[in-house]
Short mmCIF file of C-alpha atoms in Angstrom, two decimals:
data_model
loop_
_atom_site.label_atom_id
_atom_site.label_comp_id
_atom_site.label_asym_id
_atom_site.label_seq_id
_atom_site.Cartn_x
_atom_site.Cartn_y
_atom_site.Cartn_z
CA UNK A 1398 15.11 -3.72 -26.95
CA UNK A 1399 13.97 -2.65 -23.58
CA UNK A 1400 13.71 -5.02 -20.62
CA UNK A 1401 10.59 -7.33 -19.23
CA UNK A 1402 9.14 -5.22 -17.29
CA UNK A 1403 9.72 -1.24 -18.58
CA UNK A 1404 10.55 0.42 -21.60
CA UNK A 1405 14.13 1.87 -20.46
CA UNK A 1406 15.73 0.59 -23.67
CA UNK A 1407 19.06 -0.19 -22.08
CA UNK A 1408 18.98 -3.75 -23.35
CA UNK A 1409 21.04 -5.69 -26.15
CA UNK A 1410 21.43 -9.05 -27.38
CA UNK A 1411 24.27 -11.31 -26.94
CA UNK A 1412 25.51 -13.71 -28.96
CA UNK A 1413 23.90 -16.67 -28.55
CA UNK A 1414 20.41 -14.90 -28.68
CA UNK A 1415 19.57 -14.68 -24.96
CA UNK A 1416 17.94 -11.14 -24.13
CA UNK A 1417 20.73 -9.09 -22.24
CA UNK A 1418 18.49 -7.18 -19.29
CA UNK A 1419 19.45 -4.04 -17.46
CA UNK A 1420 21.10 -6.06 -14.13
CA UNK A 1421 20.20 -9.82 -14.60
CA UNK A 1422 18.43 -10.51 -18.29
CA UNK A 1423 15.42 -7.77 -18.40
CA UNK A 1424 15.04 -6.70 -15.07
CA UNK A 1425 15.20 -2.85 -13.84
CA UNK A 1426 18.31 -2.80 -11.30
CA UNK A 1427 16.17 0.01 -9.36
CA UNK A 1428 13.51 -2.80 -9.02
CA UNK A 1429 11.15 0.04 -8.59
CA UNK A 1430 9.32 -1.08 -11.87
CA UNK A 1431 7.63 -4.69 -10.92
CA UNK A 1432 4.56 -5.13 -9.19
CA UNK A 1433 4.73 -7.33 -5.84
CA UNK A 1434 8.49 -7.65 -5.96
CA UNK A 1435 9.97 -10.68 -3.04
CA UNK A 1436 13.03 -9.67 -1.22
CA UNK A 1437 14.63 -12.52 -1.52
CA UNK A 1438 16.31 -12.85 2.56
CA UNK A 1439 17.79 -16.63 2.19
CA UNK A 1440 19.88 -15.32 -0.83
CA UNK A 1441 23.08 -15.18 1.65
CA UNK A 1442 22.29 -18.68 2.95
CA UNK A 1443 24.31 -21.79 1.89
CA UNK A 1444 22.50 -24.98 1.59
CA UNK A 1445 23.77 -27.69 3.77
CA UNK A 1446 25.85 -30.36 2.31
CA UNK A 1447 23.91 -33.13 0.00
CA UNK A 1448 20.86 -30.97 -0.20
CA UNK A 1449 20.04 -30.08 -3.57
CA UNK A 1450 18.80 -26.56 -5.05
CA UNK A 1451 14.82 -26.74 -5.10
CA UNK A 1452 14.11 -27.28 -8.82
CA UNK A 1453 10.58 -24.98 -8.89
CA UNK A 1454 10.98 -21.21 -9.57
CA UNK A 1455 8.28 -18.51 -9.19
CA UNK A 1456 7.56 -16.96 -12.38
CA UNK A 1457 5.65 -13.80 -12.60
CA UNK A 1458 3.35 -12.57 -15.20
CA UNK A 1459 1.70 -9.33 -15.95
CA UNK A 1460 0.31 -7.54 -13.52
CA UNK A 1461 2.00 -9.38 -10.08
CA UNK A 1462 0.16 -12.85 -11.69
CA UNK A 1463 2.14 -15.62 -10.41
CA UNK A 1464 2.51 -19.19 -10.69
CA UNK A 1465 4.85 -21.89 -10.50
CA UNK A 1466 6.92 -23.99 -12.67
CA UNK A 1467 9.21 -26.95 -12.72
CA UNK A 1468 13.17 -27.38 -13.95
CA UNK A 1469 13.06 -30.51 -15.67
CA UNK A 1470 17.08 -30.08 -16.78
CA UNK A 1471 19.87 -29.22 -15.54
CA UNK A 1472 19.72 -25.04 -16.29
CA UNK A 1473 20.69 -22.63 -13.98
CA UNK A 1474 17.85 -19.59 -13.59
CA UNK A 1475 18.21 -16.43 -11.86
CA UNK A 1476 16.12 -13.43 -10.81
CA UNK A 1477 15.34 -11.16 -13.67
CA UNK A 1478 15.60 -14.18 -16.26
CA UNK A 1479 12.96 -13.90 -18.93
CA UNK A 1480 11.94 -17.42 -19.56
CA UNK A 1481 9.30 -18.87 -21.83
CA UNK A 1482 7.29 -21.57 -19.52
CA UNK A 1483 4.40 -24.16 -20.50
CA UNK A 1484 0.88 -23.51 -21.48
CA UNK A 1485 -2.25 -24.48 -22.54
CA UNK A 1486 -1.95 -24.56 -25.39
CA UNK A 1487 1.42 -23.13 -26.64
CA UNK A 1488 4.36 -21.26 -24.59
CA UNK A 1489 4.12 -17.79 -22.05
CA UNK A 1490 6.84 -15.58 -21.32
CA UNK A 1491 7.75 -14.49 -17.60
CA UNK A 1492 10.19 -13.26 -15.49
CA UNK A 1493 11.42 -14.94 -12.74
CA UNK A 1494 10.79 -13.66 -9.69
CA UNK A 1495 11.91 -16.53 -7.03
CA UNK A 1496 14.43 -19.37 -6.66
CA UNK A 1497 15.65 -21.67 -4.37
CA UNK A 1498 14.62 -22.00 -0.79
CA UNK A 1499 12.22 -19.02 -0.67
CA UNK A 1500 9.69 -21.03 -3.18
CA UNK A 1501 9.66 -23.61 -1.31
CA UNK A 1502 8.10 -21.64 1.45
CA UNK A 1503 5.91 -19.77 -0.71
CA UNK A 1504 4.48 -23.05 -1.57
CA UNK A 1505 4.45 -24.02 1.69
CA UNK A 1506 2.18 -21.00 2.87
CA UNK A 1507 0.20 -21.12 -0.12
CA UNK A 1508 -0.85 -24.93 -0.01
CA UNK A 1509 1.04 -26.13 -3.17
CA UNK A 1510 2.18 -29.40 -3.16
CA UNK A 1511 6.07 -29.34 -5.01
CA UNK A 1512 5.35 -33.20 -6.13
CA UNK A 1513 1.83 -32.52 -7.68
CA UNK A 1514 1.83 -33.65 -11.84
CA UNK A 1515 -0.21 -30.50 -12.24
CA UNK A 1516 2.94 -28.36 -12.13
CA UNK A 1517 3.89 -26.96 -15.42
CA UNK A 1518 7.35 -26.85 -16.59
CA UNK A 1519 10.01 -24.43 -17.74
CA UNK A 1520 10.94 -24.72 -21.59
CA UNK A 1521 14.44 -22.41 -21.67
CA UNK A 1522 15.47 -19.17 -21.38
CA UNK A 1523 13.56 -17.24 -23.55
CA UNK A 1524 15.09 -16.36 -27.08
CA UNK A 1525 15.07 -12.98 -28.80
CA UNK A 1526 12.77 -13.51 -31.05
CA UNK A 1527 10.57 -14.72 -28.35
CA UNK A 1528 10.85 -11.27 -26.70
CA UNK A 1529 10.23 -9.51 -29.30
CA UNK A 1530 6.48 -11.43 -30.06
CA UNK A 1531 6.18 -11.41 -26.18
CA UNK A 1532 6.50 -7.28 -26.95
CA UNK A 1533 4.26 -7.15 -30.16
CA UNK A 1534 1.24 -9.10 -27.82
CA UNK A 1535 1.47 -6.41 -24.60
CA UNK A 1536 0.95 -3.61 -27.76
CA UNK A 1537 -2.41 -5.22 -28.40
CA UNK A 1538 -3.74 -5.45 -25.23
CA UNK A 1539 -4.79 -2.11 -24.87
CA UNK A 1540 -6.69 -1.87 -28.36
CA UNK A 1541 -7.89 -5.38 -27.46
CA UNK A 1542 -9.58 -4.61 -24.03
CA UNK A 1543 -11.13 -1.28 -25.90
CA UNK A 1544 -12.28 -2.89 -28.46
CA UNK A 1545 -13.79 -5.99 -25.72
CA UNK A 1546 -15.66 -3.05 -24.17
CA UNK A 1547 -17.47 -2.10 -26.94
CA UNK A 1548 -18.71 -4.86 -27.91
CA UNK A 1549 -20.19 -6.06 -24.69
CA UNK A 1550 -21.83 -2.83 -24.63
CA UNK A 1551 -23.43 -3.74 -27.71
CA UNK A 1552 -24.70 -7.18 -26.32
CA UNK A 1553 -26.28 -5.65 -23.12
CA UNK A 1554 -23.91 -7.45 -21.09
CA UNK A 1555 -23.76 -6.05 -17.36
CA UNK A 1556 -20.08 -6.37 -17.05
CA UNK A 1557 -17.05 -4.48 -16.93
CA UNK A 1558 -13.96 -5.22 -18.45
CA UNK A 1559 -10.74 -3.89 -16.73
CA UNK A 1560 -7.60 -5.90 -18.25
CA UNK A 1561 -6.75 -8.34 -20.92
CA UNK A 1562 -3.37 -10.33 -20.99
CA UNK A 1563 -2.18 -11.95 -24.39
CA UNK A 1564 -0.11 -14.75 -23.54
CA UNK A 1565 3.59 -14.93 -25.19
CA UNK A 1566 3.07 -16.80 -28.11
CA UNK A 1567 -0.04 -14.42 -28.96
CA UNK A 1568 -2.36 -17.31 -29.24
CA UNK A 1569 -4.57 -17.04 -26.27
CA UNK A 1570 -5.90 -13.96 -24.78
CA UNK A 1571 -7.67 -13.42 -21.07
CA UNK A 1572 -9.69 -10.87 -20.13
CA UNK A 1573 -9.97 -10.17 -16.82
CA UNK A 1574 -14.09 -8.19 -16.01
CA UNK A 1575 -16.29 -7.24 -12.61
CA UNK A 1576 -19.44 -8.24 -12.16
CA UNK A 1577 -22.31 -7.37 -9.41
CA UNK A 1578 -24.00 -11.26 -10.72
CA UNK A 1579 -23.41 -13.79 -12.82
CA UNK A 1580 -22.63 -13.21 -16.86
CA UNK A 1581 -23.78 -15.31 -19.64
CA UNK A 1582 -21.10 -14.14 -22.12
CA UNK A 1583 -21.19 -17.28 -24.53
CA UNK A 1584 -22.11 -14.44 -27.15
CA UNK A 1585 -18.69 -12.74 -26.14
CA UNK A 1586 -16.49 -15.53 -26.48
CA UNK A 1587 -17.38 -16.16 -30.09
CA UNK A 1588 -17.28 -12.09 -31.34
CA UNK A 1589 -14.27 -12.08 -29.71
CA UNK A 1590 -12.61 -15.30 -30.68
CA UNK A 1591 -13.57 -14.01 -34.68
CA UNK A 1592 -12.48 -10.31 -34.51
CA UNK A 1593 -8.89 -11.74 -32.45
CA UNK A 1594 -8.27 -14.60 -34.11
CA UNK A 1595 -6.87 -15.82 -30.83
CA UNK A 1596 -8.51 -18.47 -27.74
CA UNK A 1597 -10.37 -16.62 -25.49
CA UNK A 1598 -10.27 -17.23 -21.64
CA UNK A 1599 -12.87 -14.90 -19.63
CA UNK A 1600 -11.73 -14.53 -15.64
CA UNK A 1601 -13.83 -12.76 -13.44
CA UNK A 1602 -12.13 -10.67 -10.74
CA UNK A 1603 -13.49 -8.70 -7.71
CA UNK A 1604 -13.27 -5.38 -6.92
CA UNK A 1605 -9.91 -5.25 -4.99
CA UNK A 1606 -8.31 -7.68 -7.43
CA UNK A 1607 -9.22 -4.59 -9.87
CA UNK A 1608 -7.31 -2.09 -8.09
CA UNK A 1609 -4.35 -3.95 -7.57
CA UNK A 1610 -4.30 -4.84 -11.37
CA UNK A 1611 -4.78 -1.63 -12.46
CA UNK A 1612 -2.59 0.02 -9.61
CA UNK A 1613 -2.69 4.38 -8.33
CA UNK A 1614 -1.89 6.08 -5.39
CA UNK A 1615 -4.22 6.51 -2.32
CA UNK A 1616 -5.14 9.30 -0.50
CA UNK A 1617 -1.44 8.29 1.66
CA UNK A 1618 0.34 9.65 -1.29
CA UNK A 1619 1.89 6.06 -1.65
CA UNK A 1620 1.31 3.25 -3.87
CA UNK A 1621 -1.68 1.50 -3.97
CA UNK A 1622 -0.78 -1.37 -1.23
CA UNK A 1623 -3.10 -4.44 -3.24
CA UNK A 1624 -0.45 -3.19 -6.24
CA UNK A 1625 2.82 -3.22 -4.24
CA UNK A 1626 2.75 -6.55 -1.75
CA UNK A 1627 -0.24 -6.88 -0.45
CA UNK A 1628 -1.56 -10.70 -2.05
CA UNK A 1629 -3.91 -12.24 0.71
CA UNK A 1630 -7.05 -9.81 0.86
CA UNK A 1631 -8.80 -10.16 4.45
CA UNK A 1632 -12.06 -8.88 4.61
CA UNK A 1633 -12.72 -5.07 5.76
CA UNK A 1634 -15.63 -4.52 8.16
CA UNK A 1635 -16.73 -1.12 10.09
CA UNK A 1636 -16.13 -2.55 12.94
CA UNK A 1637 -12.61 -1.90 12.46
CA UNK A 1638 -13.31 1.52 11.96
CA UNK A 1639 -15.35 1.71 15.10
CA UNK A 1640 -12.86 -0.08 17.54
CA UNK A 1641 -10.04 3.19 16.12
CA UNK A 1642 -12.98 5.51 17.06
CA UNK A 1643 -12.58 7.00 13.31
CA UNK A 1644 -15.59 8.67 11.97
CA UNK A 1645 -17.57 6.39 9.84
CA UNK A 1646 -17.68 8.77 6.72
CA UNK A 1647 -17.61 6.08 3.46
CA UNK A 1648 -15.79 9.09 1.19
CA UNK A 1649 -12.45 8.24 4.21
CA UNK A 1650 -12.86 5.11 4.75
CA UNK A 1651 -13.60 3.50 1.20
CA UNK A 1652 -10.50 2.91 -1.48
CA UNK A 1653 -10.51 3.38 -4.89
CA UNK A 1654 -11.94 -0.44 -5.41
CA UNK A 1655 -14.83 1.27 -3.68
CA UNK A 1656 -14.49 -1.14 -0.55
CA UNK A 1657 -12.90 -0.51 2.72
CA UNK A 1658 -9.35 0.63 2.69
CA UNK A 1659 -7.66 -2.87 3.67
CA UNK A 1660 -4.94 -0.36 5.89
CA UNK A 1661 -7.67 -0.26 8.59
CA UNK A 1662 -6.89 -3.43 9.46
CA UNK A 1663 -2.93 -2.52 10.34
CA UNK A 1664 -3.63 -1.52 13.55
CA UNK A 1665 -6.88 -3.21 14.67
CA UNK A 1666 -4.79 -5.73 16.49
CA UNK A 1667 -3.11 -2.76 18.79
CA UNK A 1668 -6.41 -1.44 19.46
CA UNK A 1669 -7.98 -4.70 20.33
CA UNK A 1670 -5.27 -5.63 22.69
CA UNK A 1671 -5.56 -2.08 24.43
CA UNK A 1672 -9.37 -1.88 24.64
CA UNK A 1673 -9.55 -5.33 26.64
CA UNK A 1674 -8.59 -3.25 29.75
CA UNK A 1675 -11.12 -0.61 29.65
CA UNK A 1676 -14.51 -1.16 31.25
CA UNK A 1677 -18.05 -1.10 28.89
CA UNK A 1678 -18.71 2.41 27.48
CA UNK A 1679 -22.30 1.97 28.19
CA UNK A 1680 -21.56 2.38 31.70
CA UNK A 1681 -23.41 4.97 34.28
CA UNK A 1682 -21.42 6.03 37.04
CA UNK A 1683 -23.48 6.98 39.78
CA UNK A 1684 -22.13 9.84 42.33
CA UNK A 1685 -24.42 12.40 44.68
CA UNK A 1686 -23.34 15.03 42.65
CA UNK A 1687 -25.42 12.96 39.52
CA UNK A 1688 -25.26 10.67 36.98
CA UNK A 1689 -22.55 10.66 34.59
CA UNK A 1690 -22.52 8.85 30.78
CA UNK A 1691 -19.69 8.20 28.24
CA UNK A 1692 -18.14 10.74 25.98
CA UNK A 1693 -15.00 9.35 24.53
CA UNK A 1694 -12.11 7.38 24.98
CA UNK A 1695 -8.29 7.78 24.48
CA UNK A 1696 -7.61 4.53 24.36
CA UNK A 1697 -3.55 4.71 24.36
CA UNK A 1698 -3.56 6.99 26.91
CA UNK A 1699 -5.56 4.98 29.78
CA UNK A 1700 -8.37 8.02 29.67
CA UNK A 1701 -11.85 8.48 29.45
CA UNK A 1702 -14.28 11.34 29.18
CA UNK A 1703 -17.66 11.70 31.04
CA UNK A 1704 -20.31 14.34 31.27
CA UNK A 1705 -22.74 14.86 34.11
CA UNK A 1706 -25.84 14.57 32.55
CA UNK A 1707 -27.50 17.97 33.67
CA UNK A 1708 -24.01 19.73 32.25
CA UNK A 1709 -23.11 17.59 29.04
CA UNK A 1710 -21.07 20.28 27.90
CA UNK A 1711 -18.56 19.57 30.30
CA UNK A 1712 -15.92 16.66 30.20
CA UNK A 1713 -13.93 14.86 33.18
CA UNK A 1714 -11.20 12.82 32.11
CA UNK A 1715 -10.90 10.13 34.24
CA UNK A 1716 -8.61 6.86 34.27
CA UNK A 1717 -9.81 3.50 34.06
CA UNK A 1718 -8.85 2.46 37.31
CA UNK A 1719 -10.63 5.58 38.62
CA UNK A 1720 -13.68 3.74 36.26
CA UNK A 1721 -13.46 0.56 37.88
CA UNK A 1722 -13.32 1.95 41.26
CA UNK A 1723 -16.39 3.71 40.72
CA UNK A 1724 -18.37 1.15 39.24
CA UNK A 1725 -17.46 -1.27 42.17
CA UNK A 1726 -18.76 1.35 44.65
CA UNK A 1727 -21.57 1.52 42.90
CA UNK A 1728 -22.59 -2.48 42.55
CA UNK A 1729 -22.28 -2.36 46.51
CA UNK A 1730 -24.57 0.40 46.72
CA UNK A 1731 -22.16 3.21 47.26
CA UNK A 1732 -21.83 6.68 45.60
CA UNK A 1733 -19.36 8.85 45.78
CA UNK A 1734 -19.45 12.41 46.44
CA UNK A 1735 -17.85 13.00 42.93
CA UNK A 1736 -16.44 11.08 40.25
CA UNK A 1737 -13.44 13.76 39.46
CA UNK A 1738 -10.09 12.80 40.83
CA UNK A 1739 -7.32 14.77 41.08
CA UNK A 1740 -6.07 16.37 38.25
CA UNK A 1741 -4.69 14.41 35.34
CA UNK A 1742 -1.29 16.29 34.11
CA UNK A 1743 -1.71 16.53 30.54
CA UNK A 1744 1.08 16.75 28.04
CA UNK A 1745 1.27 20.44 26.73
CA UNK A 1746 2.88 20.84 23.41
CA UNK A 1747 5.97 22.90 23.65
CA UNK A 1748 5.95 25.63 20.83
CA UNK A 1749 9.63 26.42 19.15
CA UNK A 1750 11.07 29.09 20.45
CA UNK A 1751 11.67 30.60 16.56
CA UNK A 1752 7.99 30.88 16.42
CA UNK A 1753 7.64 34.28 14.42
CA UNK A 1754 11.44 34.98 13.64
CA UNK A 1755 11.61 38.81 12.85
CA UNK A 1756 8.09 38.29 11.22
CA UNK A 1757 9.12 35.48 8.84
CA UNK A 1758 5.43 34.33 9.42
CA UNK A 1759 3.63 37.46 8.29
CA UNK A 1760 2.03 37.25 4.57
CA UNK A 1761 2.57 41.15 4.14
CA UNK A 1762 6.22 41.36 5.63
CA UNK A 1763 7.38 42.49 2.06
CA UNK A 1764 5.03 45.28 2.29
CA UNK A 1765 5.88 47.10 4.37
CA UNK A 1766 7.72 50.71 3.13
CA UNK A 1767 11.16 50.75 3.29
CA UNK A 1768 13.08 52.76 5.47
CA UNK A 1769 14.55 56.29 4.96
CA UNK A 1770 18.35 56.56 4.01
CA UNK A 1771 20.29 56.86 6.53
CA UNK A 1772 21.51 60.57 6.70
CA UNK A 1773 25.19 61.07 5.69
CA UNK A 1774 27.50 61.68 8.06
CA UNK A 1775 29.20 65.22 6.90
CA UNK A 1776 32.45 64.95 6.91
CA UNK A 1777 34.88 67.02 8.96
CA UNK A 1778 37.36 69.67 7.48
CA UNK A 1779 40.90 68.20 7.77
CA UNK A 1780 42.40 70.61 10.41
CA UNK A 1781 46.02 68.97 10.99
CA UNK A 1782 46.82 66.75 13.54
CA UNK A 1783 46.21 67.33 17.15
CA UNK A 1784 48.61 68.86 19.36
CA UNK A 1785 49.38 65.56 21.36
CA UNK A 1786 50.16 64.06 18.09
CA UNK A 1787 51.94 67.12 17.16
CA UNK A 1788 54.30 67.24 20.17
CA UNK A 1789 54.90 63.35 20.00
CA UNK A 1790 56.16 63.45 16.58
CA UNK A 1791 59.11 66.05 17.66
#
């Protein structure tokens, strides 16, 4: 029986009927298999004297969905531990994913109130047998959503069904769809509920809560980041784009929701800070030798490029305070007899000195004819040995 989360097959059962995981009861000790996995950085931490462990854990479901629950006795859970939890109706299974101080925080930052009735509770660790049904409901979830598509083809619906998540006692089923408007999928609910057999719960999702259920890599060669940690979307304007001075080209800057990659957002903060020092790029500097405009800005390295505007084809880099001097010369009425200063040193990239090793570089290097043979050396008759040999051997 494999663990919680992937199919490695390194798992037994003890005993007492408690699923026996790869590090700690069915989860992967790589951790490389579980979406939106906590490091857990109080873990070290003692709790002062009299305080009592916090008695809600974070339990995670397919797909990084999360929720809390409450102990209600006096069991011990750890990270890893597959646990069957309350419903509505019935039991779900889900592996733990946070204890102790760290939820408490999580609620904290997430508005949950640790005293509210609405918090469900934890039933027990979860049994063997409830593994394996917990196993035989993920196998239908593929057939199910397939089968889900089909027939809201066959209704007209205009909708878009991307995931579908049995719950552990295989008695409810949700299926996650996008939308561009709002669905009247009454219809739905009862072909579904009579081909399944099971309750049917319809959420609809948007178009980054897509991705990061479905997960892929991005054009980083990484891990979709709405799959890995990313939970709190922000939104994703050009704007962003604009204040980086990237080039507003949608097949760049969109993700594979479709939408704005959220990673331009990172650094908008760095650029924001840096830009509040630089003067307005609609700016006209005024000198005798003409008027110069705006080309672009290197906004890390203090500098910005103008043109004259009879010789646009020509750029002067020159620093803001340069800028601002100009511009105040020119509010009093003065002009300068050029707006060049002196000139900027500019970092030159130093090329290795290996460049071209005995023509490593060169795409026809094995081409090239090999060389004659070396002409053999003839050999010289043996004529005895020399007289100064001769006479020192006497």
């Amino acid at each position: 029986m494999g663990c919680g989360s992937c199919s490695s097959g390194g798992c037994g059962s003890d005993s007492d009927g408690l699923p026996k995981g790869c590090k700690n009861n069915g989860a992967c000790k790589s951790g490389g298999c579980n979406k939106l996995n906590v490091f857990d950085w109080l873990a070290n931490m003692e709790l002062p004297k009299g305080q009592a462990v916090f008695d809600i854990i974070e339990v995670r479901f397919k797909n990084g969905r999360k929720e809390f629950y409450k102990i209600t006795d006096d069991s011990e859970f750890f990270v890893g531990d597959i646990i069957a939890v309350e419903a509505s109706p019935g039991h779900d299974i889900g592996v733990v994913s946070s204890t102790g101080e760290l939820v408490r925080l999580q609620m904290k930052k997430k508005g949950s109130n640790p005293t509210s009735p609405e918090i469900k509770k934890v039933y027990r660790k979860a049994r063997t047998t409830d593994v394996q049904k917990w196993h035989e409901a993920q196998e239908l979830e593929k057939e199910t959503m397939y089968k889900a598509r089909t027939f809201a083809v066959s209704l007209n619906l205009n909708m878009k069904i991307s995931d579908v998540e049995y719950q552990g006692d295989k008695t409810k089923a949700i299926f996650y769809y996008t939308a561009d408007g709002r669905v009247d999928f009454r219809e739905l609910i009862k072909v579904l509920a009579e081909q399944f057999k099971v309750r049917i719960e319809m959420r609809q999702i948007g178009a980054r809560q897509e991705a990061g259920r479905l997960g892929g890599i991005g054009s980083c060669g990484r891990e979709l980041c709405c799959s890995t940690w990313l939970s709190d979307f922000r939104s994703v304007s050009t704007n962003a784009a604009r204040y980086q001075q990237l080039a507003l080209n949608p097949l760049k800057l969109a993700g594979q929701c479709g939408k704005l990659k959220c990673c331009l957002n990172y650094e908008l903060d760095s650029y924001l800070d840096a830009i509040k020092e630089f003067p307005d790029s609609n700016v006209v500097l005024e000198s005798k030798k003409g008027r110069a405009v705006h080309q672009k800005t290197d906004i890390f390295k203090g500098i910005m490029w103008f043109s004259y505007t009879d010789h646009m084809s020509e750029f002067i880099p020159l620093r803001i305070n340069r800028v601002k001097e100009i511009v105040a010369l020119n509010q009093s009425g003065q002009k300068p007899e050029d707006i060049s200063e002196k000139q900027i040193e500019t970092v030159k990239e130093k090329k290795p000195d290996y460049e071209n090793v005995v023509g490593q570089d060169s795409l026809t290097r094995f081409d090239a004819a090999k060389s004659k043979k070396k002409k053999k050396k003839k050999k010289k008759a043996f004529q005895g040995p020399r007289p100064e040999l001769a006479n020192a051997t006497k």
